[in-house]
XYZ file of C-alpha atoms in Angstrom:
772
model
C -160.355 210.711 189.542
C -163.937 211.738 189.151
C -165.508 214.260 191.361
C -168.574 216.369 191.797
C -168.551 220.101 192.634
C -170.971 220.947 195.436
C -171.785 224.590 196.200
C -172.729 225.163 199.880
C -174.488 228.408 200.753
C -173.636 229.591 204.305
C -176.280 231.798 205.954
C -176.087 233.862 209.164
C -178.413 233.684 212.110
C -180.610 236.401 210.808
C -180.940 234.700 207.452
C -178.739 237.020 205.571
C -176.848 235.784 202.527
C -173.682 233.931 203.315
C -170.803 232.488 201.289
C -170.468 229.290 199.168
C -167.939 226.379 199.214
C -166.939 223.710 196.571
C -166.619 219.970 197.608
C -164.817 217.377 195.400
C -166.475 213.861 195.557
C -164.555 210.794 194.096
C -166.844 208.225 192.329
C -164.448 205.212 192.062
C -162.069 203.274 189.746
C -162.924 201.535 186.425
C -164.291 197.931 186.256
C -161.562 195.284 186.251
C -160.757 192.261 183.989
C -162.996 193.380 181.164
C -163.105 190.599 178.477
C -165.300 188.855 175.925
C -166.601 185.531 177.245
C -168.591 184.204 174.249
C -168.736 185.244 170.610
C -171.119 184.164 167.814
C -172.083 185.760 164.534
C -174.729 188.047 166.149
C -174.282 187.721 169.938
C -171.369 188.622 172.261
C -171.189 188.186 176.059
C -168.878 190.649 177.897
C -167.773 190.016 181.469
C -165.864 192.120 184.043
C -165.109 192.378 187.734
C -166.273 195.139 190.122
C -164.130 198.270 190.423
C -161.345 198.031 192.924
C -162.609 201.169 194.779
C -166.173 202.553 194.817
C -167.226 205.673 196.775
C -170.738 204.484 197.390
C -172.883 201.755 195.906
C -172.752 200.609 192.233
C -176.254 201.064 190.886
C -175.632 199.878 187.283
C -173.044 199.612 184.504
C -172.922 201.198 181.073
C -171.370 199.422 178.047
C -170.538 201.562 175.029
C -169.871 199.547 171.782
C -169.732 200.881 168.266
C -172.410 203.573 168.039
C -174.567 201.890 170.630
C -174.912 202.027 174.402
C -176.217 199.439 176.795
C -177.190 200.100 180.446
C -177.204 196.963 182.571
C -178.131 196.223 186.174
C -175.568 195.734 188.859
C -174.497 192.340 187.394
C -170.960 192.070 186.004
C -171.829 190.705 182.542
C -173.917 191.761 179.598
C -175.249 189.942 176.473
C -175.119 192.095 173.328
C -177.416 190.940 170.496
C -178.385 191.994 166.960
C -174.766 192.385 165.903
C -173.491 192.069 162.349
C -171.582 188.924 161.392
C -167.836 189.179 160.830
C -167.713 192.818 162.084
C -165.235 194.467 164.480
C -166.545 196.487 167.463
C -164.775 198.579 170.154
C -166.273 198.742 173.640
C -165.783 200.288 177.116
C -167.445 199.723 180.534
C -168.043 202.190 183.378
C -169.989 202.025 186.649
C -172.792 204.349 187.900
C -172.173 205.022 191.654
C -174.765 206.185 194.207
C -173.148 208.506 196.790
C -175.064 210.113 199.748
C -173.754 213.292 201.385
C -173.832 214.001 205.125
C -176.853 216.205 204.774
C -178.692 213.299 203.130
C -178.376 214.453 199.544
C -178.097 211.458 197.026
C -175.638 211.915 194.220
C -175.368 209.748 191.003
C -171.768 209.657 189.834
C -170.166 207.887 186.787
C -166.986 206.037 187.625
C -163.880 205.854 185.543
C -164.161 204.267 182.036
C -162.334 200.938 181.393
C -159.593 200.831 178.732
C -160.976 200.593 175.191
C -161.041 197.020 173.775
C -162.369 195.398 170.612
C -163.939 192.136 169.398
C -164.962 190.655 166.050
C -168.117 188.594 165.572
C -167.822 185.198 163.936
C -168.654 184.502 160.319
C -172.151 183.394 159.279
C -173.571 181.618 156.252
C -173.391 184.099 153.347
C -176.228 184.822 150.992
C -176.083 183.287 147.504
C -173.879 184.782 144.772
C -175.715 187.000 142.298
C -175.942 187.493 138.543
C -174.161 184.292 137.387
C -173.322 184.514 133.656
C -171.245 182.786 130.935
C -168.725 184.891 129.023
C -169.446 183.669 125.496
C -166.340 185.211 123.927
C -164.247 182.847 126.063
C -166.329 179.731 125.297
C -164.323 176.939 123.549
C -164.769 173.210 122.990
C -163.094 172.308 126.287
C -163.388 175.421 128.510
C -165.710 178.220 129.597
C -165.346 181.358 131.727
C -168.118 182.212 134.215
C -168.654 185.451 136.132
C -170.857 186.463 139.079
C -171.388 189.189 141.691
C -170.507 188.817 145.340
C -173.312 187.994 147.840
C -175.310 190.908 149.186
C -174.534 189.603 152.698
C -171.028 188.143 152.516
C -170.822 187.621 156.311
C -167.128 186.921 155.926
C -167.163 185.304 152.506
C -163.642 184.170 151.639
C -164.040 181.616 148.797
C -166.454 180.159 146.230
C -167.328 176.669 144.965
C -168.299 176.279 141.305
C -170.437 173.199 140.565
C -171.043 171.924 137.052
C -172.432 168.743 135.475
C -173.368 167.373 132.075
C -175.790 164.705 133.302
C -177.548 163.644 136.486
C -175.170 162.100 139.029
C -171.967 163.400 137.391
C -171.507 166.616 139.383
C -168.015 168.105 139.590
C -166.758 171.007 141.665
C -163.945 173.549 141.618
C -162.703 175.675 144.534
C -162.089 179.354 143.728
C -160.357 181.481 146.334
C -159.946 184.487 144.025
C -162.611 186.905 142.942
C -164.574 186.109 139.751
C -164.402 185.490 136.825
C -163.287 181.792 136.840
C -162.387 179.481 133.927
C -163.540 175.834 133.888
C -161.317 173.578 131.787
C -161.134 169.917 130.692
C -164.740 169.948 129.486
C -166.106 167.644 126.798
C -166.723 169.122 123.355
C -170.272 169.700 122.109
C -171.764 168.922 125.532
C -174.504 170.722 127.476
C -173.444 171.707 130.997
C -175.291 173.246 133.935
C -173.271 175.463 136.306
C -173.997 177.158 139.626
C -171.937 178.856 142.362
C -172.037 178.826 146.157
C -170.232 181.217 148.524
C -168.232 179.606 151.344
C -167.126 180.885 154.745
C -164.537 178.862 156.645
C -163.648 179.570 160.266
C -161.763 177.165 162.521
C -163.068 173.720 161.489
C -166.540 174.828 160.377
C -167.539 175.339 156.749
C -170.579 177.463 155.902
C -171.920 177.280 152.353
C -174.556 179.614 150.980
C -177.545 178.587 148.973
C -176.711 177.975 145.305
C -176.937 180.780 142.823
C -179.307 180.632 139.878
C -178.495 177.802 137.441
C -176.852 178.648 134.129
C -176.828 176.269 131.127
C -174.407 176.362 128.175
C -173.010 174.043 125.501
C -169.341 173.725 124.571
C -168.281 174.182 120.951
C -167.597 171.328 118.513
C -164.143 169.774 118.146
C -162.435 167.213 115.949
C -164.345 163.923 116.115
C -162.616 160.690 117.012
C -161.716 158.387 114.152
C -164.452 156.191 112.609
C -164.456 152.620 113.938
C -164.460 149.056 112.607
C -163.851 149.779 108.958
C -164.347 146.545 107.019
C -164.857 145.501 103.434
C -167.013 142.914 101.694
C -168.419 141.836 98.332
C -165.068 142.481 96.667
C -165.462 142.377 92.876
C -162.927 142.963 90.153
C -164.003 146.657 89.842
C -165.902 147.477 93.075
C -165.930 146.930 96.844
C -168.461 147.488 99.642
C -167.113 149.370 102.699
C -168.824 149.439 106.095
C -167.911 151.329 109.273
C -169.269 152.559 112.586
C -169.475 156.226 113.683
C -166.788 157.624 116.040
C -167.106 156.668 119.673
C -166.880 160.379 120.630
C -168.378 162.530 117.894
C -167.571 165.869 119.603
C -170.257 167.567 117.542
C -172.776 166.873 114.799
C -170.985 164.837 112.102
C -171.372 166.715 108.808
C -169.971 164.073 106.404
C -167.477 161.235 105.842
C -164.608 161.265 103.336
C -163.544 157.872 101.864
C -160.089 157.476 100.322
C -158.640 154.517 98.371
C -154.964 154.415 97.355
C -152.953 151.759 95.592
C -150.798 149.485 97.769
C -147.093 149.151 96.993
C -146.694 145.373 96.704
C -142.949 145.589 96.067
C -142.262 147.250 99.420
C -144.931 145.391 101.401
C -144.249 141.869 100.146
C -147.932 141.033 99.603
C -151.417 142.499 99.652
C -152.260 140.772 102.928
C -149.639 142.813 104.863
C -151.752 145.531 106.498
C -149.169 148.323 106.707
C -150.467 151.813 105.970
C -146.907 153.071 105.320
C -146.934 151.089 102.065
C -149.954 152.987 100.715
C -149.450 155.433 97.891
C -149.627 159.120 98.770
C -151.682 159.810 95.648
C -155.293 158.679 96.200
C -156.790 156.563 93.441
C -160.442 157.081 94.454
C -162.091 159.652 96.754
C -165.734 160.082 97.628
C -167.856 161.933 100.210
C -170.991 160.481 101.845
C -173.649 161.893 104.154
C -173.200 161.626 107.897
C -176.275 159.388 108.211
C -174.720 156.695 105.981
C -172.321 154.070 107.397
C -171.711 151.993 104.257
C -170.812 152.802 100.655
C -169.944 150.945 97.439
C -166.765 152.229 95.781
C -166.549 151.631 92.021
C -164.128 152.240 89.117
C -161.446 149.958 90.613
C -158.844 148.020 88.613
C -158.820 144.185 88.572
C -155.967 142.339 90.279
C -154.930 145.454 92.191
C -154.226 145.894 95.889
C -155.846 148.910 97.594
C -155.591 150.731 100.928
C -158.866 152.135 102.278
C -159.472 154.563 105.118
C -162.156 157.013 106.175
C -162.343 160.301 108.145
C -165.247 162.051 109.907
C -165.759 165.855 109.611
C -167.426 168.331 111.998
C -168.113 172.038 111.355
C -167.264 174.643 114.021
C -170.259 176.811 114.985
C -168.397 180.131 115.257
C -166.513 180.328 111.966
C -167.707 177.336 109.900
C -164.237 175.713 109.837
C -164.112 171.982 109.054
C -162.734 169.847 111.883
C -161.297 166.610 110.428
C -160.794 163.504 112.571
C -157.811 161.203 112.487
C -158.128 158.516 109.785
C -159.652 155.177 110.706
C -157.514 152.054 110.726
C -156.382 151.279 107.209
C -157.824 148.207 105.498
C -155.984 146.468 102.667
C -157.738 144.296 100.062
C -157.233 143.160 96.509
C -159.628 142.966 93.572
C -160.034 139.502 91.986
C -158.890 138.287 88.574
C -162.332 138.090 86.999
C -165.790 136.476 87.226
C -164.727 133.061 85.741
C -161.719 132.361 87.992
C -163.465 130.463 90.829
C -162.468 126.975 92.141
C -164.134 124.011 90.360
C -166.006 120.732 91.183
C -166.743 121.137 94.901
C -167.740 117.951 96.824
C -168.073 116.757 100.420
C -167.896 113.835 102.855
C -170.182 114.435 105.885
C -170.844 113.145 109.386
C -173.018 114.524 112.184
C -170.554 117.183 113.467
C -167.855 117.397 110.780
C -167.445 117.832 107.040
C -164.618 117.131 104.596
C -164.856 119.436 101.560
C -162.750 119.014 98.409
C -162.462 120.945 95.129
C -160.263 121.378 92.065
C -158.050 124.367 91.398
C -159.375 127.280 89.277
C -158.696 127.233 85.543
C -157.234 129.837 83.187
C -155.620 132.013 85.879
C -153.074 134.696 85.043
C -151.175 133.856 88.278
C -150.589 130.577 90.201
C -152.649 129.817 93.348
C -150.762 130.066 96.665
C -153.590 129.366 99.151
C -157.377 129.368 99.577
C -159.794 131.216 101.839
C -162.895 129.203 102.769
C -165.759 130.901 104.641
C -168.799 129.040 105.983
C -171.875 129.860 108.049
C -175.121 128.368 109.312
C -177.823 129.164 106.773
C -180.511 129.454 109.467
C -178.569 132.134 111.408
C -177.489 135.662 110.544
C -174.463 135.281 108.219
C -172.872 138.552 109.336
C -172.615 137.277 112.938
C -171.972 133.550 112.393
C -169.394 133.610 109.597
C -166.167 131.582 110.051
C -162.954 131.507 108.008
C -160.418 128.816 107.157
C -157.146 129.461 105.285
C -155.813 126.415 103.392
C -152.423 126.222 101.681
C -152.427 125.043 98.062
C -151.178 121.450 97.834
C -149.645 119.500 94.970
C -152.439 116.920 95.129
C -154.991 116.521 92.368
C -157.631 117.957 94.681
C -157.702 120.451 97.554
C -159.039 119.608 101.009
C -160.571 121.457 103.977
C -162.083 119.964 107.142
C -164.798 121.566 109.305
C -165.457 120.356 112.850
C -167.850 121.153 115.717
C -170.809 121.570 113.373
C -174.421 121.050 114.371
C -176.147 117.786 113.386
C -178.889 117.963 110.715
C -178.002 121.600 109.928
C -177.687 123.345 106.547
C -174.432 125.229 105.884
C -173.162 127.377 103.044
C -169.493 127.794 102.113
C -167.636 130.160 99.775
C -164.172 129.344 98.404
C -161.770 131.749 96.693
C -158.120 131.343 95.676
C -155.232 133.710 96.464
C -153.121 134.250 93.348
C -150.160 135.992 94.895
C -149.577 139.342 96.626
C -152.830 138.914 98.588
C -155.054 139.081 95.455
C -158.029 136.704 95.206
C -160.042 135.087 92.445
C -163.807 135.077 92.337
C -165.531 132.812 94.844
C -167.656 129.683 94.413
C -170.544 128.775 96.738
C -171.538 125.297 97.955
C -174.339 124.103 100.255
C -174.385 120.967 102.423
C -176.366 119.530 105.360
C -174.744 117.538 108.161
C -176.059 114.073 109.049
C -178.346 113.307 112.028
C -176.812 113.022 115.492
C -174.892 109.783 116.003
C -173.906 109.216 112.378
C -170.175 108.455 112.444
C -167.469 107.550 109.977
C -165.848 104.128 109.873
C -164.126 103.008 113.076
C -160.448 102.200 113.485
C -159.281 98.706 114.433
C -158.384 97.964 118.051
C -154.600 98.358 118.515
C -152.628 95.207 119.307
C -149.896 94.991 121.985
C -146.566 93.759 120.604
C -144.394 94.317 123.710
C -144.765 95.764 127.198
C -142.760 96.432 130.361
C -143.365 98.084 133.728
C -143.298 101.629 132.221
C -144.005 101.290 128.467
C -146.038 99.429 125.846
C -145.544 99.001 122.080
C -148.649 99.094 119.856
C -149.468 98.190 116.260
C -151.887 100.744 114.724
C -154.283 100.240 111.806
C -157.124 102.612 110.843
C -158.448 102.597 107.209
C -160.449 105.635 106.104
C -162.969 103.766 103.959
C -164.448 106.864 102.294
C -166.123 107.189 98.913
C -164.643 110.395 97.531
C -161.981 111.460 95.021
C -159.736 112.767 97.865
C -156.170 111.808 96.972
C -154.033 109.763 99.409
C -151.289 112.385 99.404
C -153.102 114.310 102.163
C -151.329 113.915 105.481
C -152.567 110.990 107.617
C -152.027 110.843 111.372
C -152.963 108.496 114.181
C -154.301 109.779 117.505
C -153.641 107.465 120.472
C -155.581 108.385 123.621
C -154.904 106.598 126.916
C -155.718 106.866 130.605
C -155.833 104.707 133.743
C -158.602 102.141 133.665
C -161.816 102.881 135.635
C -160.565 106.278 136.888
C -162.757 108.603 134.826
C -159.790 110.936 134.200
C -159.336 112.823 130.942
C -157.549 111.010 128.149
C -153.953 111.915 127.335
C -153.383 112.184 123.575
C -150.312 111.284 121.540
C -150.065 111.701 117.742
C -147.884 109.782 115.304
C -147.558 109.092 111.590
C -146.098 105.616 112.159
C -148.072 102.399 112.478
C -145.727 101.212 115.271
C -145.999 103.371 118.338
C -144.623 103.143 121.888
C -146.198 104.743 124.961
C -143.629 105.586 127.636
C -143.564 106.845 131.224
C -146.445 104.637 132.382
C -147.018 103.582 135.989
C -145.950 100.033 136.932
C -148.563 97.315 137.493
C -151.376 99.677 136.416
C -154.330 98.980 134.131
C -154.701 101.333 131.168
C -157.329 101.762 128.466
C -156.501 102.955 124.940
C -158.584 104.430 122.099
C -157.304 104.812 118.544
C -158.575 107.270 115.947
C -157.357 108.316 112.516
C -156.760 111.995 111.736
C -156.926 113.357 108.211
C -155.542 116.912 108.106
C -155.645 119.925 105.864
C -153.327 122.889 106.502
C -154.898 123.858 109.841
C -157.760 121.512 110.748
C -158.231 117.753 110.971
C -161.070 115.229 110.640
C -161.127 112.575 113.347
C -162.695 109.217 112.501
C -164.800 107.142 114.889
C -162.624 105.686 117.727
C -161.701 102.022 117.870
C -162.913 99.583 120.503
C -161.370 100.010 123.950
C -158.050 98.215 124.542
C -157.354 97.337 128.204
C -153.941 96.103 129.372
C -151.815 96.093 132.520
C -148.157 97.073 132.827
C -145.674 94.684 134.424
C -145.070 94.886 138.196
C -142.026 96.485 139.774
C -140.661 96.555 143.308
C -141.976 99.332 145.565
C -139.849 102.279 146.551
C -138.404 102.660 150.050
C -140.658 103.583 153.025
C -140.576 107.317 153.739
C -140.185 109.575 156.755
C -138.766 106.887 159.065
C -138.649 108.134 162.666
C -137.887 106.624 166.088
C -139.101 107.392 169.610
C -137.134 106.027 172.610
C -139.498 105.076 175.423
C -136.911 103.954 178.008
C -133.428 102.465 178.126
C -134.546 99.158 176.533
C -137.635 99.889 174.390
C -138.128 102.053 171.277
C -141.002 102.676 168.835
C -140.310 102.993 165.091
C -142.802 104.603 162.675
C -142.740 105.302 158.926
C -144.926 106.313 156.000
C -145.854 104.036 153.120
C -143.597 104.174 150.024
C -144.260 106.945 147.520
C -144.820 104.338 144.810
C -146.203 101.115 146.248
C -146.801 99.555 142.819
C -149.365 97.219 144.311
C -150.550 96.461 147.856
C -148.087 96.146 150.758
C -148.553 92.746 152.432
C -145.918 93.171 155.150
C -142.889 95.169 156.329
C -139.657 94.028 157.953
C -137.318 96.046 160.150
C -133.603 95.244 160.453
C -131.346 96.754 163.111
C -127.771 96.404 164.442
C -125.854 97.634 167.511
C -123.136 99.899 166.079
C -121.536 100.397 169.473
C -120.009 96.954 169.030
C -119.950 97.148 165.212
C -119.195 100.773 164.269
C -118.591 100.021 160.571
C -120.733 98.032 158.141
C -119.560 97.358 154.638
C -121.860 99.081 152.100
C -121.890 95.895 150.044
C -123.766 94.045 152.787
C -125.827 96.855 154.290
C -128.648 96.829 151.682
C -129.309 93.145 152.293
C -131.279 92.292 155.421
C -130.251 88.868 156.699
C -129.562 87.211 159.987
C -125.796 87.182 159.480
C -125.254 90.950 159.197
C -128.497 92.446 160.483
C -131.243 90.572 162.359
C -134.715 91.546 161.167
C -138.292 91.410 162.392
C -141.149 90.437 160.063
C -144.460 92.097 160.804
C -147.864 92.914 159.256
C -148.690 95.867 156.974
C -148.817 98.210 159.990
C -146.523 101.251 159.701
C -145.155 101.114 163.283
C -143.388 98.612 165.541
C -142.076 98.458 169.132
C -138.692 96.805 169.734
C -137.942 95.543 173.265
C -134.951 94.258 175.265
C -132.333 96.557 173.777
C -129.186 97.450 175.670
C -129.122 100.802 177.478
C -127.101 103.683 176.051
C -126.234 101.847 172.819
C -126.028 103.214 169.247
C -128.346 101.324 166.892
C -128.893 101.611 163.126
C -131.997 100.229 161.413
C -133.735 100.152 158.034
C -137.302 99.351 156.889
C -138.320 97.368 153.797
C -141.758 96.735 152.222
C -143.018 93.525 150.579
C -145.587 93.733 147.764
C -147.407 90.692 146.396
C -148.553 90.851 142.777
C -151.045 88.606 140.999
C -149.940 88.329 137.392
C -152.322 88.155 134.415
C -151.768 84.360 134.227
C -152.852 83.974 137.884
C -149.387 83.420 139.414
C -148.305 85.375 142.517
C -145.012 87.231 142.664
C -143.328 88.618 145.819
C -141.201 91.756 145.358
C -139.191 93.249 148.207
C -138.821 96.987 147.783
C -135.760 99.121 148.319
C -134.669 99.547 151.956
C -135.252 102.899 153.584
C -132.474 105.340 154.400
C -130.442 104.179 157.418
C -131.772 105.664 160.632
C -129.711 105.761 163.838
C -130.648 106.286 167.468
C -129.154 105.851 170.958
C -131.124 104.144 173.724
C -131.597 105.994 176.958
C -129.295 105.642 179.988
C -130.255 103.410 182.928
C -129.008 102.820 186.463
C -125.359 101.657 186.375
C -123.969 98.784 188.398
C -121.822 99.564 191.449
C -118.153 100.586 191.101
C -115.732 97.744 191.876
C -112.547 97.173 193.876
C -112.373 100.438 195.782
C -108.901 100.768 197.363
C -106.601 103.316 199.046
C -103.212 103.940 197.403
C -100.979 103.942 200.473
C -98.003 105.647 198.879
C -100.143 108.760 198.217
C -101.584 108.883 201.755
C -100.682 112.089 203.651
C -101.914 113.896 206.748
C -104.512 115.920 204.837
C -105.222 113.908 201.627
C -105.647 110.449 200.283
C -105.768 108.977 196.755
C -108.319 106.244 196.070
C -108.789 103.970 193.075
C -111.639 101.771 191.815
C -112.806 99.921 188.747
C -115.646 101.147 186.525
C -119.017 99.377 186.774
C -119.443 96.192 184.813
C -122.557 97.757 183.231
C -122.047 101.538 183.019
C -125.340 102.000 181.032
C -124.545 105.622 180.251
C -122.066 108.462 180.679
C -120.857 107.820 184.255
C -119.849 110.375 186.814
C -118.815 109.367 190.325
C -119.757 110.582 193.772
C -117.083 109.872 196.455
C -118.597 109.850 199.958
C -116.536 109.732 203.185
C -116.977 110.359 206.932
C -114.901 110.393 210.086
C -114.993 107.175 212.083
C -115.603 103.530 211.510
C -118.415 101.852 209.651
C -121.789 101.933 211.381
C -125.371 101.411 210.283
C -125.801 105.188 209.903
C -122.668 105.732 207.895
C -124.653 106.588 204.776
C -126.687 109.316 206.428
C -124.788 110.812 209.363
C -122.107 113.491 208.963
C -121.231 112.409 205.422
C -119.182 114.530 203.034
C -119.225 114.109 199.239
C -117.184 115.071 196.211
C -118.125 114.572 192.545
C -115.794 113.795 189.678
C -116.166 113.023 186.000
C -112.424 112.586 185.395
C -110.620 109.299 185.073
C -109.671 107.465 188.255
C -107.678 107.457 190.608
C -109.015 110.430 192.553
C -107.415 112.476 195.392
C -109.441 113.648 198.394
C -108.028 116.693 200.151
C -108.939 118.818 203.146
C -108.724 115.882 205.632
C -107.616 116.040 209.290
C -104.334 114.493 210.446
C -104.304 111.240 212.453
C -107.997 110.635 211.792
C -109.856 107.482 210.843
C -112.083 107.778 207.737
C -114.491 105.470 205.939
C -114.945 105.975 202.164
C -117.206 104.543 199.401
C -118.158 105.434 195.760
C -121.403 105.663 193.715
C -121.684 105.700 189.887
C -124.295 108.187 188.574
C -126.000 108.610 185.157
C -128.108 111.666 184.286
C -130.903 111.421 181.688
C -132.539 114.836 181.109
C -133.759 115.795 184.619
C -133.571 112.241 186.094
C -130.577 111.109 188.183
C -129.833 107.381 188.106
C -127.574 106.361 191.000
C -125.877 102.955 191.462
C -125.516 101.016 194.657
C -122.417 101.922 196.733
C -119.092 100.219 196.167
C -117.280 98.271 198.885
C -116.296 100.355 201.966
C -112.695 101.244 202.588
C -111.272 102.383 206.014
C -108.008 104.311 206.446
C -106.175 106.691 208.830
C -104.425 109.833 207.775
C -100.804 110.380 208.828
C -99.767 112.553 211.753
C -99.366 116.234 211.103
């Protein structure tokens, strides 16, 4: 309760001083329903309702919040601005009441203050983080620790995002909810990174990021480099070897140098110098050397002849902080052997050439300390870069007087160079010999084979006699393997040839298609250990396999059109083996002949199965069949062949699988000989009998119709009662009246799907039931 103390001075009639009185005036209650309507980062709207009781008129309202005060008009809301983001405020509201006394005096009275409440402004975008720095003592090859100061205006800052990248377009980010510093890991060694930080405020579903801090650039420390790549050797001499390699894919620093190591290979454990197994290398290095980081090849000397070596290489970086050497993993180990000496090369190299192939021969090396096991032949196009176009062939040593290698898919009129060296056991090689040759112009071929001759043929095979002399002028010995290549395909189809190889001069092709024209090419194949030289093909041989009967028609199906007509369709045989000139269809009624001996069923003849000859059409309609009968039929194809001597031959194919069907039902004939069995006649029932229809034409049921009275013209329509039965006759009618005349008749009924086929009525029968 608020009140005002009023002092009244009472005066007498003569104006003398009088006495005073105190009056208590109540201003009113506090505003109601005080609440915050809208909140942003810097603006809040507060609403309320008028006080429940006011002793006068509300002139304005006063809102006290924080250390501020706001006087509003008589409206019941106020908009507070210029607030701080993410800050809590307490506020109260009270009304200013205008109260007029009876003597006309106007009083301004403050009403009661509302209960104290609070609100918090929403978060706003923070300012950027400050003083970003890299803690160098924590810098490693794969991690770094960064530190920064909080924003000057956090505005509710609750997390940070650290961005870093090592090149344009490869920006990564890390979320940091804790206060700095923060460690970034999984970085690449010896890589320059740029890092910056942004402050983040998150409230409800909104995310407010500050402007980025100042950029900071640093480089990670060096680490062990990856292993050197593609170590290979070349120009192997009896006492030296040339090694080449490529730098590591990831250097992880500035490569300082390469260390090359050669160790002897344990041939006893490995089983040969060509087995590339680093576990067989000796632990004691035979040769070590260091080369500058800018060099990727080196010649290693002071080797021992006829010795197998392991070679590998490592890359070395130097750490910036303490100068420690960081050694990579070794490269893949290469195994090679030094040759026997400079005078141990193969002898007397010669060649036989065509446009795209070459047959090269030579004699074995002389005066070797070990026997030759196989040869390595390398060749390349002289006009191209040898390092990119080099090819290798590995030829086993033969017992012939000369050695042989065959090159194919060469370029016509092109110069080539080959190098041949012998392997003398345990993967150790002799010195090499070089030889140059030039292929012949395009179209120059070797001698052709003779056309094969047919000795015997059938519907699925042919026997051939092969002959293909080489006709070369070279010292190549006949002990080299000789093969024939027989290529065949269907005539005039353009398909790819199918190839069969044989060492015999008599050869049989099997699994051919009957009555089909084929074309055959014959070539001779002279082989070394891995490759072969194919001579010019023979002239084309064209022949035709013998005819054979076609297979049975497929997918035979039947469609019943009515009770007497059906349509039969089928697909042509899978293997026609010619051209179908006609089909024939045989059928039989199995209702009268339920069993057919399997001995006679495959043969279509008039005695056991009547047939219908027709054209090459794959469908036929058969008429005048009997209703509701079980039929079985087969289809057979006739193919006419014209033999190579001009004669014609007719071949009936195999009959199709037996197909059965049942014709549809039709209207039956009327039931016969309807009669009343007198001995079963009673006062309320009667037993009647009749004979089945002569032509039932289906699965009969019967409808017994009867009425009271004698026969009239309307007996079939007026006051007629009916009963149905599918059981065998006789049939008993019950529920009749005593001493009553009845007339009765019977219909036979067939049902086909939704169609009812009803016969004509039987003869009428009149009777009288007995007295009750």
